[in-house]
mmCIF file of C-alpha atoms in Angstrom:
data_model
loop_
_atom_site.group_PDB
_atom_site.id
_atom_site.type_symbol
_atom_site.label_atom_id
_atom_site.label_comp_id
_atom_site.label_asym_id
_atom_site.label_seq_id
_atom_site.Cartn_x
_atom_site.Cartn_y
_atom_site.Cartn_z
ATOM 1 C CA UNK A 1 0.000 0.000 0.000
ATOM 2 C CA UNK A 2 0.963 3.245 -1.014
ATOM 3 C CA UNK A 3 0.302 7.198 -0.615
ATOM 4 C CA UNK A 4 0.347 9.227 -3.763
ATOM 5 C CA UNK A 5 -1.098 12.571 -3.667
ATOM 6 C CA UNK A 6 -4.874 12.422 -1.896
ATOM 7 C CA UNK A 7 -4.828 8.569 -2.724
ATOM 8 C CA UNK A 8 -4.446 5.409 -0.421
ATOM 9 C CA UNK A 9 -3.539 2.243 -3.185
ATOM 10 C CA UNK A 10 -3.780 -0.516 -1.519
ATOM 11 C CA UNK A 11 -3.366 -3.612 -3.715
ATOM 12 C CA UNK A 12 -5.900 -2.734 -6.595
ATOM 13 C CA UNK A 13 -8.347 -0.601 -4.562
ATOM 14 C CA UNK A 14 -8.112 3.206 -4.389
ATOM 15 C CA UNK A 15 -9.230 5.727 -1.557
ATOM 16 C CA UNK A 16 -9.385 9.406 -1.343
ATOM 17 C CA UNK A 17 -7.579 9.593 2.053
ATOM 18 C CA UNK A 18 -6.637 7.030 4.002
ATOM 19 C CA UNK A 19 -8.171 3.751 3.895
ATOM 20 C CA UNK A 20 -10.611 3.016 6.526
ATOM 21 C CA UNK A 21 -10.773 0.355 8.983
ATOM 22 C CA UNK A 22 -13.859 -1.202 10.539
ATOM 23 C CA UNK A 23 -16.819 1.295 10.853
ATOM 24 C CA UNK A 24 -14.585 4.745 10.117
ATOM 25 C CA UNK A 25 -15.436 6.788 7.417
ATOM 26 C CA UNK A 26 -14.099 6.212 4.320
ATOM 27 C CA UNK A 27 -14.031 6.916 0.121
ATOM 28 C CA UNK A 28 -13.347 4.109 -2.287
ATOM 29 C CA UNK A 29 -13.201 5.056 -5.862
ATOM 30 C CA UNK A 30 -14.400 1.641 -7.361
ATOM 31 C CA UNK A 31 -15.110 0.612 -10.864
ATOM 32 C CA UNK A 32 -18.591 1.242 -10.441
ATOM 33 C CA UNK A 33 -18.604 4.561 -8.408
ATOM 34 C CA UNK A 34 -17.669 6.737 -5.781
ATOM 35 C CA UNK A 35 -18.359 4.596 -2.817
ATOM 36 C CA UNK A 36 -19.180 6.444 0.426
ATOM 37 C CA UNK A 37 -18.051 3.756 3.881
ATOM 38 C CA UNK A 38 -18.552 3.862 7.196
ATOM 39 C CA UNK A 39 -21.074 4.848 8.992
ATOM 40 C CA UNK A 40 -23.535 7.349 7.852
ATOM 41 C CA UNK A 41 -22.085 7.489 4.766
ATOM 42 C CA UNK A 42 -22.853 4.074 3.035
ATOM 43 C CA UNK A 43 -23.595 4.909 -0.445
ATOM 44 C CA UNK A 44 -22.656 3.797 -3.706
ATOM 45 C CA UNK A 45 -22.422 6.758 -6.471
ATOM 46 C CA UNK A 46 -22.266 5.269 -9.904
ATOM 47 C CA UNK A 47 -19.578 6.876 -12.693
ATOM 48 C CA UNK A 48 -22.557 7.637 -14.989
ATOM 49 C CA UNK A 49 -24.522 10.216 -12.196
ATOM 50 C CA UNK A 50 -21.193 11.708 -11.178
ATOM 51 C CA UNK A 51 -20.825 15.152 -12.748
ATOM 52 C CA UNK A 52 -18.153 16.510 -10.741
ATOM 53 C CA UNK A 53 -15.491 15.255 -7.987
ATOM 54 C CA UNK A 54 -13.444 17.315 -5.606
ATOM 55 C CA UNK A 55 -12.522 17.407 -2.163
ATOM 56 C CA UNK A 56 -12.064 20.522 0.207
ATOM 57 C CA UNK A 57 -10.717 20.458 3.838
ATOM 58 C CA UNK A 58 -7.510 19.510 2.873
ATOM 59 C CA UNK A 59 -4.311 19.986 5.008
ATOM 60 C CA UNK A 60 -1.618 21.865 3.581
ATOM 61 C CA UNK A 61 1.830 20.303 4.191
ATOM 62 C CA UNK A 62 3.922 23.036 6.437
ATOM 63 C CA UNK A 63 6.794 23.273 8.667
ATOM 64 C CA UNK A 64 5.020 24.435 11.721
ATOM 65 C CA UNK A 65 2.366 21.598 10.359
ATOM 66 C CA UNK A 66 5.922 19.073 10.210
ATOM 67 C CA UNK A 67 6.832 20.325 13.692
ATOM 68 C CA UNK A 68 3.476 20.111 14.998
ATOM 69 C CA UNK A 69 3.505 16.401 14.315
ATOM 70 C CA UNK A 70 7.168 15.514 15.252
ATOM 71 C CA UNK A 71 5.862 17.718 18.865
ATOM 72 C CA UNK A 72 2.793 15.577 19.137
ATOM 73 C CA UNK A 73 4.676 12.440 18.912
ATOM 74 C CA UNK A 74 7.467 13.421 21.032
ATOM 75 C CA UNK A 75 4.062 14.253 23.525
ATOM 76 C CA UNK A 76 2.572 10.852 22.991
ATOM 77 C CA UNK A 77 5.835 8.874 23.816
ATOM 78 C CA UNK A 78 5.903 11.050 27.050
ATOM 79 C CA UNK A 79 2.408 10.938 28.098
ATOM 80 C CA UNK A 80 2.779 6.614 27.292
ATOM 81 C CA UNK A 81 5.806 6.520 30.016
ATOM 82 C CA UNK A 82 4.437 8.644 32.499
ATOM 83 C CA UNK A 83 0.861 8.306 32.593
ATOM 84 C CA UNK A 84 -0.330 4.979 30.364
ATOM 85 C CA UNK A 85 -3.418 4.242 32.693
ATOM 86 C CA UNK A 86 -5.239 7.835 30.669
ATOM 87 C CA UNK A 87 -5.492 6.006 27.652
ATOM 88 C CA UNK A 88 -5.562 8.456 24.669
ATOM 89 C CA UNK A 89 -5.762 12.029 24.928
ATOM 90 C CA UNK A 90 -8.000 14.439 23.528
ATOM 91 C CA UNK A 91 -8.554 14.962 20.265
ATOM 92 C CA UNK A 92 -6.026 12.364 19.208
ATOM 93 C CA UNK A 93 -8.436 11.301 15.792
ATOM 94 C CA UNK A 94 -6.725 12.605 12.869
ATOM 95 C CA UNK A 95 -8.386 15.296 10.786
ATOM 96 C CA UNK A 96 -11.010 14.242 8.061
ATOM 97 C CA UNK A 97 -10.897 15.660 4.513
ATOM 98 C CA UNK A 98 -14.201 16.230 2.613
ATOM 99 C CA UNK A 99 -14.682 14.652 -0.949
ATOM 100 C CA UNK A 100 -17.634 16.563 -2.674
ATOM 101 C CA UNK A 101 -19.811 14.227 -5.554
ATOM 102 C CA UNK A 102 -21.689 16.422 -7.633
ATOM 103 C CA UNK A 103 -24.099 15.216 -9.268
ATOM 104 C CA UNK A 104 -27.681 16.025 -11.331
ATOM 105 C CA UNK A 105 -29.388 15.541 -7.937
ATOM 106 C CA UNK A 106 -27.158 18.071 -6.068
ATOM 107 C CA UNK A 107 -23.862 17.776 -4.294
ATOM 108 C CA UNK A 108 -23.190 15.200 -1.813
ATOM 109 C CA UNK A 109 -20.166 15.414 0.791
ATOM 110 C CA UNK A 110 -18.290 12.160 2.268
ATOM 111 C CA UNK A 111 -15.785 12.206 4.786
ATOM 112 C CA UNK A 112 -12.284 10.424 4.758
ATOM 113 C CA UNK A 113 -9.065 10.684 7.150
ATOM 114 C CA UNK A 114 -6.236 12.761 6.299
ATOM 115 C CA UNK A 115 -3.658 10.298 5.450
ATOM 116 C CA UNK A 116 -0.624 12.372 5.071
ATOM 117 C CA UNK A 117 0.011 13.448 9.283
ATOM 118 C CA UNK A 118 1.840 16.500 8.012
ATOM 119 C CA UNK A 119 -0.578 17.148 5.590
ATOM 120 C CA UNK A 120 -0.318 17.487 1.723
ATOM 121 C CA UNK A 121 2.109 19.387 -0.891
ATOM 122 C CA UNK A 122 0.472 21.974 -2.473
ATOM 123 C CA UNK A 123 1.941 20.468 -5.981
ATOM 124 C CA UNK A 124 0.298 16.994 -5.138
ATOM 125 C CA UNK A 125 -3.076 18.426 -4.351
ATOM 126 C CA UNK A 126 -3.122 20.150 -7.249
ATOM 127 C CA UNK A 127 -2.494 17.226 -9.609
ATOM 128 C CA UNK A 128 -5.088 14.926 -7.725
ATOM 129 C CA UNK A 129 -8.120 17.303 -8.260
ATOM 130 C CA UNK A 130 -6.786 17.643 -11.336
ATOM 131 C CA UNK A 131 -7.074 13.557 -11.717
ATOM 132 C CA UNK A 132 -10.257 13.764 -9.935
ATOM 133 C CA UNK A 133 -11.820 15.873 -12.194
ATOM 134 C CA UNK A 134 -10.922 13.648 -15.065
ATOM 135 C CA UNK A 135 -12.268 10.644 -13.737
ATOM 136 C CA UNK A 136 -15.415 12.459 -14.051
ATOM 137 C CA UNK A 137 -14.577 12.896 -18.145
ATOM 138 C CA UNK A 138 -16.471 10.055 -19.300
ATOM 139 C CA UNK A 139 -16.490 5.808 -18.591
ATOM 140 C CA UNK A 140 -13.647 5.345 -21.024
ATOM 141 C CA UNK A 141 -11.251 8.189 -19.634
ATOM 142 C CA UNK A 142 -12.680 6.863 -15.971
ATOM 143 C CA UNK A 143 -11.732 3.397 -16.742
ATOM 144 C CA UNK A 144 -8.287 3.403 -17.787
ATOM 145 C CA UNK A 145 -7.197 6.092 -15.240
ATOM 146 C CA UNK A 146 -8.969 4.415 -12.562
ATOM 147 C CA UNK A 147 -7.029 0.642 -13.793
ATOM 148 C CA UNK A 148 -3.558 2.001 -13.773
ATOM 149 C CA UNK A 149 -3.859 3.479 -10.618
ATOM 150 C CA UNK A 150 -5.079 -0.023 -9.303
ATOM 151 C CA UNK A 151 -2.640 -1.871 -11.581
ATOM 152 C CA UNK A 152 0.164 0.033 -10.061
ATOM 153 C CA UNK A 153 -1.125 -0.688 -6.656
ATOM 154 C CA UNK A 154 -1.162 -4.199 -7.422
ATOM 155 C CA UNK A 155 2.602 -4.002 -8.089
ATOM 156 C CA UNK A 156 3.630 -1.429 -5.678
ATOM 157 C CA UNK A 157 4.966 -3.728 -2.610
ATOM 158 C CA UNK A 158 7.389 -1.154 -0.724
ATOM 159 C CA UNK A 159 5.197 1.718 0.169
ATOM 160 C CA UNK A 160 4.935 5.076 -0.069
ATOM 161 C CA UNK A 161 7.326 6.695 -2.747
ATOM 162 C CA UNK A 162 9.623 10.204 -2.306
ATOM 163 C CA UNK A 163 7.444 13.493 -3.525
ATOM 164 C CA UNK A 164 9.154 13.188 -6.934
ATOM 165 C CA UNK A 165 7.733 10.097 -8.291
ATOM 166 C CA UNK A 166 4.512 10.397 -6.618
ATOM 167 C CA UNK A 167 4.250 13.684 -8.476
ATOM 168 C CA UNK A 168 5.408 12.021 -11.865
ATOM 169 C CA UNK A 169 2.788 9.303 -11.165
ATOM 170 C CA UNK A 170 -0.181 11.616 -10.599
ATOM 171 C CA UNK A 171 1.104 13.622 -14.020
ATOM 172 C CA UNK A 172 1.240 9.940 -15.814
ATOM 173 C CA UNK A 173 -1.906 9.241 -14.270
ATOM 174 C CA UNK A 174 -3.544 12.416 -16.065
ATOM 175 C CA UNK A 175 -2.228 11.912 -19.559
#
């Protein structure tokens, strides 16, 4: 599995954000739609009644952002040692983009975690609403974008690669 831009590959599937676990809330952009998961937000969007894809609430990738999270875990490594019978703390859920389906009944917004801890380059974003937007092109442009993102999931066994080729990817991805 495999960050790249505002996308979670994991084997042949792809999420906007991270991919979800149990009940959490979750986007899956599937052969046949925009799939909503999780609770409260179970719906299946098909390719043909999608007019329009974006997603808003997005975390910019900063240095006070970067410090923020190497402070937090510094915090958490602390608060394990010297006071482990508190359990969590506060606030500890990570923050939740918003992916917005338009469609000809209206717009209709799903939530996903924020993969990226330190948030997102400004480049990246930029070329995955760029990608999401062509997805909603038409079933043939959908199709073969959609398969070699999930083909190079399928392949990709070592993780997440450097900001380079994940922004080379994203541009292959939309030619």
């Amino acid at each position: 599995m495999a960050m790249v831009g505002l996308f979670w590959i994991a084997e042949g599937d792809v999420y906007v954000g991270a991919k979800p676990t149990g009940h959490a809330a979750g986007v899956r952009l599937a052969a046949e739609g925009v799939v909503g998961l999780g609770d409260g937000q179970s719906r299946l969007f098909l390719w043909e009644d999608v007019r329009s894809l974006t997603v808003t609430d997005i975390p910019e990738k900063t240095l006070m952002r970067q410090v923020g999270v190497v402070g937090d875990a510094a915090l958490n490594v602390v608060g394990e040692l010297v006071m482990p019978v508190f359990g969590p703390r506060a606030g500890d859920a990570p923050p939740q983009l918003t992916v917005e389906v338009g469609t000809s009944e209206g717009s209709h917004a799903l939530s996903a975690y924020v993969a990226a801890a330190a948030g997102y380059p400004q480049s990246e974003v930029e070329l995955s609403l760029a990608l999401l937007s062509r997805l909603t092109e038409g079933a043939a442009t959908m199709e073969t974008t959609l398969a070699a993102m999930a083909d190079w999931g399928r392949t990709r066994a070592d993780g997440t690669p450097r900001r380079a080729e994940r922004e080379a990817l994203l541009q292959e991805w939309l030619d």
